[in-house]
PDB file of C-alpha atoms and ligand atoms in Angstrom:
ATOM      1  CA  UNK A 201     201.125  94.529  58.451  1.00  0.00           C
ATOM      2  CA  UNK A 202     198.512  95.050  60.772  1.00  0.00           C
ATOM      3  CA  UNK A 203     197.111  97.592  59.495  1.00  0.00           C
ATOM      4  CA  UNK A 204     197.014  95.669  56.220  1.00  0.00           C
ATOM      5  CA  UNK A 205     195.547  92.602  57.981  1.00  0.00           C
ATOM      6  CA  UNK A 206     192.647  95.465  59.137  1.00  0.00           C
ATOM      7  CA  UNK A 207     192.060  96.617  55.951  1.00  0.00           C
ATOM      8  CA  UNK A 208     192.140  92.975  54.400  1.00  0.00           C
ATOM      9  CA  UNK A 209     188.488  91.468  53.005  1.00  0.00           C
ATOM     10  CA  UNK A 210     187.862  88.441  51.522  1.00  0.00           C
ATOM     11  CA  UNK A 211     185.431  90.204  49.183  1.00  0.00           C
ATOM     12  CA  UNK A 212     188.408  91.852  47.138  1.00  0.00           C
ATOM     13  CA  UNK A 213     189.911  88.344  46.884  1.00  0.00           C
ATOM     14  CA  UNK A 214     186.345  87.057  45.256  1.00  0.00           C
ATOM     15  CA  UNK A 215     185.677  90.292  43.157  1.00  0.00           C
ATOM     16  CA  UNK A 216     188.910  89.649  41.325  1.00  0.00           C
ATOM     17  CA  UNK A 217     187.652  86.655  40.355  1.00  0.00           C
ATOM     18  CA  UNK A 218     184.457  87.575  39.383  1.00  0.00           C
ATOM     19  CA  UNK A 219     186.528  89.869  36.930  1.00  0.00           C
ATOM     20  CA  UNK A 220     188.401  86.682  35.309  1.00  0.00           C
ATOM     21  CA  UNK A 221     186.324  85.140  32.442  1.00  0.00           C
ATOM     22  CA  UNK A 222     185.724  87.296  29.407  1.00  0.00           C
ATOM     23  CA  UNK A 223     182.868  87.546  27.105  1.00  0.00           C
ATOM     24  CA  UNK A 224     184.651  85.259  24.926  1.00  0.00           C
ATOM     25  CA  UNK A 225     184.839  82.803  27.631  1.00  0.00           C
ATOM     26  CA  UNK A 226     188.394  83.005  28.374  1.00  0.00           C
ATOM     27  CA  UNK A 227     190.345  83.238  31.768  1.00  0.00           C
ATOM     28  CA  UNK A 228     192.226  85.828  32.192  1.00  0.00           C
ATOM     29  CA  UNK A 229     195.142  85.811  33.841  1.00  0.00           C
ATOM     30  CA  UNK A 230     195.690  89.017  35.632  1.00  0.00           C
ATOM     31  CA  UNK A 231     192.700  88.891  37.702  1.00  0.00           C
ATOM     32  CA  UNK A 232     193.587  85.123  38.247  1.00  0.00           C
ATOM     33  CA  UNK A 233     196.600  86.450  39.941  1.00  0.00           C
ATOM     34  CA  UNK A 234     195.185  89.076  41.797  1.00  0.00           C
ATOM     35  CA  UNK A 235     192.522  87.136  43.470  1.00  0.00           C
ATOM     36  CA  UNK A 236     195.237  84.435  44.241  1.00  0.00           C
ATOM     37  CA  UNK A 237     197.547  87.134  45.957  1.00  0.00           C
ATOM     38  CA  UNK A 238     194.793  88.375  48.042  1.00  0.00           C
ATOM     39  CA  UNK A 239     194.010  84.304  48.709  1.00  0.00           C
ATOM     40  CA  UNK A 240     197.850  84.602  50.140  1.00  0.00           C
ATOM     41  CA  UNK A 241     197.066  87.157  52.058  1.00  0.00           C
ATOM     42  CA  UNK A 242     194.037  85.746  53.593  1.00  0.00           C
ATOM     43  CA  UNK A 243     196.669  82.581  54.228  1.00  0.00           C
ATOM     44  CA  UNK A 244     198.852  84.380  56.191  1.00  0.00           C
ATOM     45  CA  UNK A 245     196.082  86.046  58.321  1.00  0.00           C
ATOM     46  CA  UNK A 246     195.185  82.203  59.099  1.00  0.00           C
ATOM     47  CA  UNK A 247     198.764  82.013  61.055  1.00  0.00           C
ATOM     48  CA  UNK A 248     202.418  80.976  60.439  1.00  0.00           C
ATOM     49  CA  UNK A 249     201.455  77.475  59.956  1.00  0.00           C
ATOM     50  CA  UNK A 250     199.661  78.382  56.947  1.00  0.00           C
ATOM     51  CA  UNK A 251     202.649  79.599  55.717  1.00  0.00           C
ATOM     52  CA  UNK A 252     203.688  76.795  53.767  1.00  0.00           C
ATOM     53  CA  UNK A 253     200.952  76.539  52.060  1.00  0.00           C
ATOM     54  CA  UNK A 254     200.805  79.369  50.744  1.00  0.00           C
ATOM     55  CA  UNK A 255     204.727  79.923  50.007  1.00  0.00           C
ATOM     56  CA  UNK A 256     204.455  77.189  47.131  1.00  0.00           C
ATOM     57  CA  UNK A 257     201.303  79.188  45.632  1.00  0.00           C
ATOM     58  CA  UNK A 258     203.532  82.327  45.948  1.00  0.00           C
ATOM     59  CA  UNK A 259     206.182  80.898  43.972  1.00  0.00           C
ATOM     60  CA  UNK A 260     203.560  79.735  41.124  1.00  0.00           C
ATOM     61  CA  UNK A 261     202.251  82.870  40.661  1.00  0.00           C
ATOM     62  CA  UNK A 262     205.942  84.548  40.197  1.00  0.00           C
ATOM     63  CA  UNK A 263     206.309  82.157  37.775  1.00  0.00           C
ATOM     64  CA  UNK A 264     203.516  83.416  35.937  1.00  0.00           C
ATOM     65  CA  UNK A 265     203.872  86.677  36.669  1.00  0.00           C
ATOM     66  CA  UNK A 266     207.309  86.801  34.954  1.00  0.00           C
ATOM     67  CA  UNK A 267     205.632  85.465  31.267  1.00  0.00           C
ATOM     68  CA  UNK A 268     203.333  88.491  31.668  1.00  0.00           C
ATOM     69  CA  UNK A 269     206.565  90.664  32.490  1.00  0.00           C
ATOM     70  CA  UNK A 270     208.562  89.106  29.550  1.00  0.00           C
ATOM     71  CA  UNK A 271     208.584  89.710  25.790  1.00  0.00           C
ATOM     72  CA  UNK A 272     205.786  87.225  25.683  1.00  0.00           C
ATOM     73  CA  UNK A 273     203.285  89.006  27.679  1.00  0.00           C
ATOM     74  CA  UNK A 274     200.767  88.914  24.857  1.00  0.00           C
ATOM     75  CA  UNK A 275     201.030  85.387  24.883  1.00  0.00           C
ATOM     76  CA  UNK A 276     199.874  85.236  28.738  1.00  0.00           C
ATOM     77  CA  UNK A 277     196.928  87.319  28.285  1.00  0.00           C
ATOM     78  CA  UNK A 278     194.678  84.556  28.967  1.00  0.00           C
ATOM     79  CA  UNK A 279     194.409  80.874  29.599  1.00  0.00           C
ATOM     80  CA  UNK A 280     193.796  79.921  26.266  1.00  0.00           C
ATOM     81  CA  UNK A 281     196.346  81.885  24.991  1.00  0.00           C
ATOM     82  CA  UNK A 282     198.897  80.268  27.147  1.00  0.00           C
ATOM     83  CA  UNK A 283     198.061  77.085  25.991  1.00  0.00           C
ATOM     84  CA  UNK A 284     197.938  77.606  22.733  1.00  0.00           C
ATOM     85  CA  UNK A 285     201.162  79.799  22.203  1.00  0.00           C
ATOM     86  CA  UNK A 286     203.192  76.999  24.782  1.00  0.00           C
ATOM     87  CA  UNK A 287     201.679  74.073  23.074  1.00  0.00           C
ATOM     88  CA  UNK A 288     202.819  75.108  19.595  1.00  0.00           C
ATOM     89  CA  UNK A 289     206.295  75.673  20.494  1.00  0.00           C
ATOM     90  CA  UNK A 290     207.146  73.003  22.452  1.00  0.00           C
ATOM     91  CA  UNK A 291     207.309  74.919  26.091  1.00  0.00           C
ATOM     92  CA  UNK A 292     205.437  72.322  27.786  1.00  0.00           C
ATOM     93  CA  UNK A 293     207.381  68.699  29.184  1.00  0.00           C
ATOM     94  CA  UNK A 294     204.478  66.138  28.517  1.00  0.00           C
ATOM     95  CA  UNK A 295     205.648  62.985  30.134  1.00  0.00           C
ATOM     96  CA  UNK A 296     208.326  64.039  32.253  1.00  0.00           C
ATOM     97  CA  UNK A 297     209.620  67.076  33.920  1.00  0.00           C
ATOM     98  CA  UNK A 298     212.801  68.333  31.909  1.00  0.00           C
ATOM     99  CA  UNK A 299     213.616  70.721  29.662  1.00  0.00           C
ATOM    100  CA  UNK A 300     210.321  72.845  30.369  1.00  0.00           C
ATOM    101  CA  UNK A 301     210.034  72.138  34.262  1.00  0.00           C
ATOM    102  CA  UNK A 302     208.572  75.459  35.124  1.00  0.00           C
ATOM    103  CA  UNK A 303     206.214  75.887  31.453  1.00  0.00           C
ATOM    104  CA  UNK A 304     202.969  78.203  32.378  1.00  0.00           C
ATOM    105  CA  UNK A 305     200.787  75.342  31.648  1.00  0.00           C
ATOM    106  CA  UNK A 306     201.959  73.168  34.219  1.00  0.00           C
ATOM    107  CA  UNK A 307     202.344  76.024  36.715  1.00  0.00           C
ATOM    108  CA  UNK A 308     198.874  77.247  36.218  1.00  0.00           C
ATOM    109  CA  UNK A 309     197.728  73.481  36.685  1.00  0.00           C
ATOM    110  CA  UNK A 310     198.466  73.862  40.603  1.00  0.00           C
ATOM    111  CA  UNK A 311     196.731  76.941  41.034  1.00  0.00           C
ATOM    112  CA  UNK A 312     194.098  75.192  39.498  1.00  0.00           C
ATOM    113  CA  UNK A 313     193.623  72.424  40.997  1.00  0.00           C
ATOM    114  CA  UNK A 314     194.293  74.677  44.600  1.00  0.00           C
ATOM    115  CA  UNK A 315     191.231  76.497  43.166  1.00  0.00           C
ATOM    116  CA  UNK A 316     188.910  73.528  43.351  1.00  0.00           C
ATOM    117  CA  UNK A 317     190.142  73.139  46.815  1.00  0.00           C
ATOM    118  CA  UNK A 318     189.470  76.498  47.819  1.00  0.00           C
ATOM    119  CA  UNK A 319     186.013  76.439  45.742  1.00  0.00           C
ATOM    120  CA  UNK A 320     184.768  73.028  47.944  1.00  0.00           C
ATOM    121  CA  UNK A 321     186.017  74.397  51.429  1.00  0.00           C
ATOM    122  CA  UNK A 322     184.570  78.089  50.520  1.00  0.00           C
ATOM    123  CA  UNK A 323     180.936  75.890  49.740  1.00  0.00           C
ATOM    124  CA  UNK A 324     181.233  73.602  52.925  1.00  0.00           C
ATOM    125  CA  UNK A 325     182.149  76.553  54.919  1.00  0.00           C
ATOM    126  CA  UNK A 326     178.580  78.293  53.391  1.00  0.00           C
ATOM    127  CA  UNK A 327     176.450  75.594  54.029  1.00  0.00           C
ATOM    128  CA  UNK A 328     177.936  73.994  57.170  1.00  0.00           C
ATOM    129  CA  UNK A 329     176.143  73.946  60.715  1.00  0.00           C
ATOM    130  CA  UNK A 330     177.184  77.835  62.861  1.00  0.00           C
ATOM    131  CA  UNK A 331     179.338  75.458  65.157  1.00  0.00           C
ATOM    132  CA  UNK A 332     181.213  73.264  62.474  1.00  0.00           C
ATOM    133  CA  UNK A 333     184.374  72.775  62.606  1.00  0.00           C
ATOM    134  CA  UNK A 334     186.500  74.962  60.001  1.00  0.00           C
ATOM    135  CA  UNK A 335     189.369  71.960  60.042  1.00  0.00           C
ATOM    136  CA  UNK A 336     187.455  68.831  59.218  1.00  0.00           C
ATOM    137  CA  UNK A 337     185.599  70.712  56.308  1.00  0.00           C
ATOM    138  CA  UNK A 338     189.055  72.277  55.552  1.00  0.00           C
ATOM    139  CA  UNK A 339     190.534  68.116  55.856  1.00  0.00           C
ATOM    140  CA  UNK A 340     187.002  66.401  54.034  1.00  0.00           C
ATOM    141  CA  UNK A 341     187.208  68.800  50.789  1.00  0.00           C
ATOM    142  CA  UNK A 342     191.208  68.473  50.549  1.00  0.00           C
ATOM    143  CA  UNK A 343     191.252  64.476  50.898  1.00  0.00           C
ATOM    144  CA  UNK A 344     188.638  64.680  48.165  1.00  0.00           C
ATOM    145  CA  UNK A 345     190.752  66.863  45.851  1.00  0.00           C
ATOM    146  CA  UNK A 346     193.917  68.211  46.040  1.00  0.00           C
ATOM    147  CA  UNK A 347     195.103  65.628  48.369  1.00  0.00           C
ATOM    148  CA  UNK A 348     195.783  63.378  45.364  1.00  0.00           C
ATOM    149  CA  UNK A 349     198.164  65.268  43.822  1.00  0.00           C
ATOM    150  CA  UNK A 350     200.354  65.896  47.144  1.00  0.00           C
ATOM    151  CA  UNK A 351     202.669  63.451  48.250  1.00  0.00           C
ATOM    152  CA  UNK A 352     202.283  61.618  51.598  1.00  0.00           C
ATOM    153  CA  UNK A 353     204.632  64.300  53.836  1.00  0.00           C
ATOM    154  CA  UNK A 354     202.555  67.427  52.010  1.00  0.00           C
ATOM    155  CA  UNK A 355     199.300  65.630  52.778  1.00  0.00           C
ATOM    156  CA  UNK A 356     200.392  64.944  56.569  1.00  0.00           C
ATOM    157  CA  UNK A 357     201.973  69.104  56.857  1.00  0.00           C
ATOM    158  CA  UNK A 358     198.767  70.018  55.651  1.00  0.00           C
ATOM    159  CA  UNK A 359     196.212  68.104  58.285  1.00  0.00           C
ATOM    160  CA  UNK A 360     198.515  69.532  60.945  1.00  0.00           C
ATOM    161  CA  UNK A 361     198.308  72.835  59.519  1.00  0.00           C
ATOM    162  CA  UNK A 362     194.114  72.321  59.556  1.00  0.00           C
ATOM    163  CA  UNK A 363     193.636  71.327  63.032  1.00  0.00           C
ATOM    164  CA  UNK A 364     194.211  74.845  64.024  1.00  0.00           C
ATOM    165  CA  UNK A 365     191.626  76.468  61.895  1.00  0.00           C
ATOM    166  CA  UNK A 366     188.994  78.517  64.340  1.00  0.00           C
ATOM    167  CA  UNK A 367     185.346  77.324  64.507  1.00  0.00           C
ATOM    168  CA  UNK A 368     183.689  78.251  61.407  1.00  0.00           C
ATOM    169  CA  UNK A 369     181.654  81.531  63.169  1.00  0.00           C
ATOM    170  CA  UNK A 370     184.979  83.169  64.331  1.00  0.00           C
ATOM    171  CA  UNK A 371     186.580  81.357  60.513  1.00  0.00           C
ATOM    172  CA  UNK A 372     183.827  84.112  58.729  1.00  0.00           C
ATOM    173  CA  UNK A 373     184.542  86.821  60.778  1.00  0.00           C
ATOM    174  CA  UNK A 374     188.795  86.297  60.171  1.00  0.00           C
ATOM    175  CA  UNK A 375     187.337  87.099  56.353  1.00  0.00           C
ATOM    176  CA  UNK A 376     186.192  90.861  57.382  1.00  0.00           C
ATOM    177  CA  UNK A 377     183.266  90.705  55.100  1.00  0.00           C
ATOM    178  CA  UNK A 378     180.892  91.433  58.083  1.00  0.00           C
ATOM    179  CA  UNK A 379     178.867  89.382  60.629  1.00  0.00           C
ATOM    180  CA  UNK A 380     179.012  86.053  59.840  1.00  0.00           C
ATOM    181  CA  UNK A 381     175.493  86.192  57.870  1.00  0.00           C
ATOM    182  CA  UNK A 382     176.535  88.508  55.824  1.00  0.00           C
ATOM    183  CA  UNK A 383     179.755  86.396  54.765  1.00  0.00           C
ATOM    184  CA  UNK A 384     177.918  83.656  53.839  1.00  0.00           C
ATOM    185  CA  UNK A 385     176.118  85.966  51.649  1.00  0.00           C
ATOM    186  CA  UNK A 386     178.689  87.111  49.881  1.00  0.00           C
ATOM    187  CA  UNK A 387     180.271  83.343  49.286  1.00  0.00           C
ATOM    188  CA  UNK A 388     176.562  82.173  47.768  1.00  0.00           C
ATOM    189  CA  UNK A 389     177.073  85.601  45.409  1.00  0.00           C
ATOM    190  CA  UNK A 390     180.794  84.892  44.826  1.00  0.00           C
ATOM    191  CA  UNK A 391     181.443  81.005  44.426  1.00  0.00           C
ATOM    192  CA  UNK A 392     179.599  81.165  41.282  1.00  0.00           C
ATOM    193  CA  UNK A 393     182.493  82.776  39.643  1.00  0.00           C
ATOM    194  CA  UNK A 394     184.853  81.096  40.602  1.00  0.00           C
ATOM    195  CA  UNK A 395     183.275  78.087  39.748  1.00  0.00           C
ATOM    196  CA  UNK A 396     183.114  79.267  36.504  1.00  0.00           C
ATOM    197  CA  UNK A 397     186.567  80.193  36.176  1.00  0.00           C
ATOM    198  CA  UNK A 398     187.542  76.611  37.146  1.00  0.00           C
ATOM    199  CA  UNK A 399     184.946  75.131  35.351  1.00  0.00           C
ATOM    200  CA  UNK A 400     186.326  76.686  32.052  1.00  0.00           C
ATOM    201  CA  UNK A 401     189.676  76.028  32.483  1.00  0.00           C
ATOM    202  CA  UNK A 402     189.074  72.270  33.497  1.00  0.00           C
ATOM    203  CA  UNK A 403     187.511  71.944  30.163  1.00  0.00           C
ATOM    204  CA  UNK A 404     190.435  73.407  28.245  1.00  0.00           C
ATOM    205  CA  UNK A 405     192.637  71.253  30.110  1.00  0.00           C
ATOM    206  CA  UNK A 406     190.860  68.582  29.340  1.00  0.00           C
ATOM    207  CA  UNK A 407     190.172  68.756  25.659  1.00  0.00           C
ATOM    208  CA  UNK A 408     194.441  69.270  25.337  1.00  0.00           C
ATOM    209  CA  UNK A 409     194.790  66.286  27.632  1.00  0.00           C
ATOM    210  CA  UNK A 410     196.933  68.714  29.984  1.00  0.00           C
ATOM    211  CA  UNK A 411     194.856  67.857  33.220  1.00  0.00           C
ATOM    212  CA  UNK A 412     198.051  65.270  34.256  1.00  0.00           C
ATOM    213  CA  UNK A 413     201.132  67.391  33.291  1.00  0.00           C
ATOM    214  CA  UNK A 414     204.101  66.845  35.275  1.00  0.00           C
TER     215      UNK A 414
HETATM  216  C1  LIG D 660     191.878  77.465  54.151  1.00  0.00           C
HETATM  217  C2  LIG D 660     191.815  76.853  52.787  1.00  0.00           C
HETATM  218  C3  LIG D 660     192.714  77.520  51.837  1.00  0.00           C
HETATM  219  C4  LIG D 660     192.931  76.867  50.501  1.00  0.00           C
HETATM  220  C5  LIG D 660     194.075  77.525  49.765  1.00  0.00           C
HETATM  221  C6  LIG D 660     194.699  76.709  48.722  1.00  0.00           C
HETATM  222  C7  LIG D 660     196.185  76.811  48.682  1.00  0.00           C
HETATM  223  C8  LIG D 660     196.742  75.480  48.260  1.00  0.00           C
HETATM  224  C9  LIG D 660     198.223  75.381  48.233  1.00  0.00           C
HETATM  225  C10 LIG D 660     198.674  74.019  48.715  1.00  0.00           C
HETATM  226  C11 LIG D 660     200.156  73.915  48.695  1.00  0.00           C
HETATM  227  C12 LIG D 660     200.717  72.816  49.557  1.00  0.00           C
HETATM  228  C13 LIG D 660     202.219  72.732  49.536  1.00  0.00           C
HETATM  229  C14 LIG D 660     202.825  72.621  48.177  1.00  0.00           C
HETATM  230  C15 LIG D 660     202.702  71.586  47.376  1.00  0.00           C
HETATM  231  C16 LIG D 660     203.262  71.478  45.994  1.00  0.00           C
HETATM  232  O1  LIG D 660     204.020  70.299  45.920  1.00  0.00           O
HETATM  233  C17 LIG D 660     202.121  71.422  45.006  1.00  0.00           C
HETATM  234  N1  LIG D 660     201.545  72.741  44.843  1.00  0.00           N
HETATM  235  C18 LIG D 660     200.221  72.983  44.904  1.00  0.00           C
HETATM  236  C19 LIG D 660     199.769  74.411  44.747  1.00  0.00           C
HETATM  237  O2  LIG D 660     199.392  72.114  45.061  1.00  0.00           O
HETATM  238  C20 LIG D 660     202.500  70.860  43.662  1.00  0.00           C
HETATM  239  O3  LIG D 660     203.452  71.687  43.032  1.00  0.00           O
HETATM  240  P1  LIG D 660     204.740  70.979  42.333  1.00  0.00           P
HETATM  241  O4  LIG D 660     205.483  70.280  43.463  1.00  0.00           O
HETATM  242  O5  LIG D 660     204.215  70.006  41.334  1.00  0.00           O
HETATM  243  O6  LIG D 660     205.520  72.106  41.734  1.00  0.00           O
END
């Protein structure tokens, strides 16, 4: 573990997701994965209180991981394909979680909106002042997005969990890009993907009207 914690870089994480949209536009979901385990990773290097954050993002991607393990693989390939193939057979609970509590569409909807998270904190954390603090930038971009999907107790976990984030100097160097210059580099060379990746999938949510699923 330490040794993997050594070897660990942010970079991978963002790489994989530079490797996610397709010349056809579409996100695919392998490399969505893999940058999201590596994201886990990262989580875990951030301490055991992080730990619950990132358990629930763990389970998601199982979930998705076993549609690209089953006999419907194909089907998982990308984003689009998801939707399409789950929408036409009825795999996805609309109003009310039931029969399909667990469908890849709604799954995939929590790592997405996580993404937008990540995607605002990664941006404050590029821009911000060298002596900023990691946790309210961490607290200012979660209230203003994935705060409103999280009940009350998950909101309060989470601002305990953030007031032990480092300052943001020592936060860069926990990413093992390089000095601290050099990470911000790499975010101003990476967040461009990623907000591509969410910015195509918010779109496709959108036109299904899938952005609310339960
Ligand atoms: C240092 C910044 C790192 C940002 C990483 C983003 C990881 C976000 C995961 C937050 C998970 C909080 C705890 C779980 C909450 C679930 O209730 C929630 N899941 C997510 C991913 O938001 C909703 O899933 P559910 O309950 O509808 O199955």
């Amino acid at each position: 573990m330490a040794e993997e914690a050594e070897t660990f870089s942010l970079r991978e994480v963002l790489v994989a997701f530079t490797a996610c949209v397709s010349e056809q536009r579409e996100v695919r979901v392998d490399p969505y994965l893999a940058g999201w385990k590596g994201l886990v990773r990262f989580l875990n290097c951030l301490g055991t209180i992080f730990s619950f954050i990132s358990k629930d993002a763990v389970t998601k991607i199982e979930i998705i991981e076993n549609y690209r393990n089953s006999d419907q693989r194909d089907k998982y390939l990308t984003v689009q394909s998801m939707v399409e193939y789950e929408l036409a057979n009825g795999l996805v609970d609309l109003q009310k979680r039931s029969e399909h509590p667990n469908s890849g569409c709604r799954t995939f909807l929590r790592l997405h909106r996580a993404l937008h998270w990540l995607q605002m904190f990664l941006e404050g954390l590029r821009t911000g002042e060298d002596n900023s603090k990691t946790s309210v930038i961490c607290s200012e971009t979660y209230d203003a997005s994935l705060a409103n999907h999280h009940p009350w107790i998950i909101r309060k976990a989470a601002g305990v969990a953030f007031c032990v984030l480092p300052t943001r100097n020592t936060f860069l160097e926990t990413m093992n890009v390089g000095t601290a210059e050099e990470a911000v580099a790499m975010l101003g060379d990476a967040l461009p993907y990623i907000c591509e990746v969410y910015k195509i999938t918010e779109e496709l949510y959108a036109q299904h009207k899938l952005l609310d699923l339960p």
